[in-house]
Coordinates of C-alpha atoms in Angstrom, one line a residue:
X1 CA 16.2 33.3 20.8
X2 CA 12.5 33.6 21.6
X3 CA 9.9 33.4 18.8
X4 CA 6.2 33.6 18.9
X5 CA 4.2 30.9 17.3
X6 CA 3.3 33.2 14.4
X7 CA 7.0 34.1 13.8
X8 CA 8.1 30.5 13.9
X9 CA 5.3 29.5 11.5
X10 CA 6.5 32.3 9.1
X11 CA 10.1 31.2 9.4
X12 CA 9.1 27.5 8.6
X13 CA 7.1 28.6 5.6
X14 CA 10.0 30.7 4.3
X15 CA 12.5 27.7 4.6
X16 CA 10.1 25.0 3.4
X17 CA 10.7 23.9 -0.2
X18 CA 7.8 24.5 -2.5
X19 CA 6.1 21.4 -3.7
X20 CA 5.1 21.3 -7.4
X21 CA 1.6 20.2 -6.6
X22 CA 0.2 19.6 -10.1
X23 CA 3.4 17.8 -11.2
X24 CA 3.1 15.5 -8.2
X25 CA -0.6 14.9 -8.8
X26 CA 0.2 14.1 -12.5
X27 CA 3.0 11.7 -11.6
X28 CA 0.8 9.9 -9.1
X29 CA -2.0 9.6 -11.6
X30 CA 0.3 8.2 -14.3
X31 CA 2.2 5.8 -12.2
X32 CA -0.9 4.6 -10.3
X33 CA -2.6 4.1 -13.7
X34 CA 0.3 2.2 -15.1
X35 CA 0.3 -0.2 -12.1
X36 CA -3.5 -0.7 -12.6
X37 CA -2.9 -1.3 -16.3
X38 CA -0.3 -4.0 -15.5
X39 CA -2.9 -5.6 -13.2
X40 CA -5.5 -5.4 -15.9
X41 CA -3.0 -7.0 -18.3
X42 CA -2.5 -9.9 -15.9
X43 CA -6.3 -10.3 -15.5
X44 CA -6.7 -10.4 -19.3
X45 CA -3.8 -12.9 -19.6
X46 CA -5.3 -15.3 -17.0
X47 CA -8.7 -15.0 -18.7
X48 CA -7.1 -15.7 -22.1
X49 CA -5.5 -18.8 -20.6
X50 CA -8.9 -20.1 -19.7
X51 CA -9.4 -19.1 -16.1
X52 CA -12.9 -18.3 -14.8
X53 CA -13.5 -14.6 -14.0
X54 CA -13.2 -15.1 -10.2
X55 CA -10.1 -17.3 -10.5
X56 CA -8.5 -14.9 -12.9
X57 CA -9.1 -12.0 -10.4
X58 CA -7.7 -14.1 -7.6
X59 CA -4.6 -15.0 -9.6
X60 CA -4.2 -11.3 -10.7
X61 CA -4.3 -10.2 -7.0
X62 CA -1.7 -12.8 -6.0
X63 CA 0.5 -11.8 -8.9
X64 CA 0.3 -8.1 -8.1
X65 CA 1.0 -8.7 -4.4
X66 CA 4.0 -10.9 -5.3
X67 CA 5.3 -8.2 -7.7
X68 CA 4.9 -5.5 -5.1
X69 CA 6.8 -7.4 -2.5
X70 CA 9.4 -8.6 -4.9
X71 CA 10.1 -5.1 -6.3
X72 CA 10.2 -3.8 -2.7
X73 CA 12.9 -6.4 -1.9
X74 CA 14.9 -5.3 -4.9
X75 CA 14.5 -1.6 -3.9
X76 CA 12.7 -0.8 -7.1
X77 CA 9.3 -0.1 -5.6
X78 CA 10.8 2.6 -3.2
X79 CA 12.3 4.4 -6.2
X80 CA 8.9 4.2 -8.0
X81 CA 7.2 5.5 -4.8
X82 CA 9.5 8.5 -4.7
X83 CA 8.3 9.5 -8.1
X84 CA 4.7 8.3 -8.0
X85 CA 3.8 9.2 -4.4
X86 CA 0.2 8.2 -3.6
X87 CA -0.1 6.6 -7.0
X88 CA 1.9 3.7 -5.7
X89 CA 0.0 3.4 -2.4
X90 CA -3.5 2.9 -3.7
X91 CA -3.2 -0.3 -5.8
X92 CA -2.7 -3.7 -4.1
X93 CA 1.0 -3.4 -4.7
X94 CA 1.1 -0.6 -2.1
X95 CA -0.2 -3.1 0.5
X96 CA 2.5 -5.6 -0.4
X97 CA 5.0 -2.8 -0.1
X98 CA 3.6 -1.8 3.3
X99 CA 4.1 -5.4 4.6
X100 CA 7.5 -6.0 3.0
X101 CA 9.2 -2.7 3.8
X102 CA 9.2 -3.0 7.6
X103 CA 10.3 -6.6 7.4
X104 CA 13.2 -5.8 5.3
X105 CA 14.2 -2.8 7.5
X106 CA 14.4 -4.9 10.6
X107 CA 15.7 -8.2 9.2
X108 CA 19.1 -7.6 10.8
X109 CA 17.5 -8.0 14.2
X110 CA 16.8 -11.7 13.4
X111 CA 14.0 -13.8 12.1
X112 CA 11.7 -13.6 15.1
X113 CA 12.4 -10.2 16.7
X114 CA 13.1 -8.5 13.5
X115 CA 11.4 -9.9 10.4
X116 CA 8.5 -11.7 12.0
X117 CA 7.7 -9.0 14.6
X118 CA 7.9 -6.0 12.3
X119 CA 6.3 -7.5 9.1
X120 CA 2.8 -6.3 10.3
X121 CA 3.8 -3.0 11.8
X122 CA 1.9 -1.0 9.1
X123 CA -0.4 -3.6 7.7
X124 CA -1.3 -5.3 11.0
X125 CA -4.0 -3.0 12.0
X126 CA -5.5 -3.1 8.6
X127 CA -5.5 -6.9 8.6
X128 CA -6.9 -7.1 12.1
X129 CA -9.7 -4.7 11.4
X130 CA -10.5 -6.5 8.2
X131 CA -10.7 -9.9 10.0
X132 CA -12.8 -8.5 12.9
X133 CA -15.1 -6.6 10.6
X134 CA -15.7 -9.7 8.4
X135 CA -16.5 -11.8 11.5
X136 CA -18.9 -9.1 12.7
X137 CA -20.6 -8.8 9.3
X138 CA -20.8 -12.6 9.0
X139 CA -22.5 -12.8 12.4
X140 CA -25.0 -10.1 11.4
X141 CA -25.7 -11.9 8.1
X142 CA -26.0 -15.3 9.9
X143 CA -28.4 -13.8 12.5
X144 CA -30.6 -12.2 9.9
X145 CA -30.9 -15.4 8.0
X146 CA -31.9 -17.6 11.1
X147 CA -34.4 -15.0 12.5

């Protein structure tokens, strides 16, 4: 059966399920907001326990990354992401999920070729760019200070 590109596009549009856009946007907003509220709660807890603002922020980040990876390992974060969509990708927990998910998916291949090789499949380019950019920015800052 030969179809033109336009006929095929019309066929695909007819078969494609309709996405409830505003419901998806609302769920992403609520779930992303709840994740951020949990993070703010940890920040306030660490401040109440006497941590300096910078230390409290660091501990909050560490806690949220741990929770993201831990919930990914339990399979809870994936269920949350199915409901919340982009709302689960934006907070720091989404980064933890992006690192932990490929590692868990390939753990059956072994510690080196599976877990260690695949852990940075998604997050690796982000980490690499962040490190290289910070080195470049640091060099520019250093050069402007000595000149």
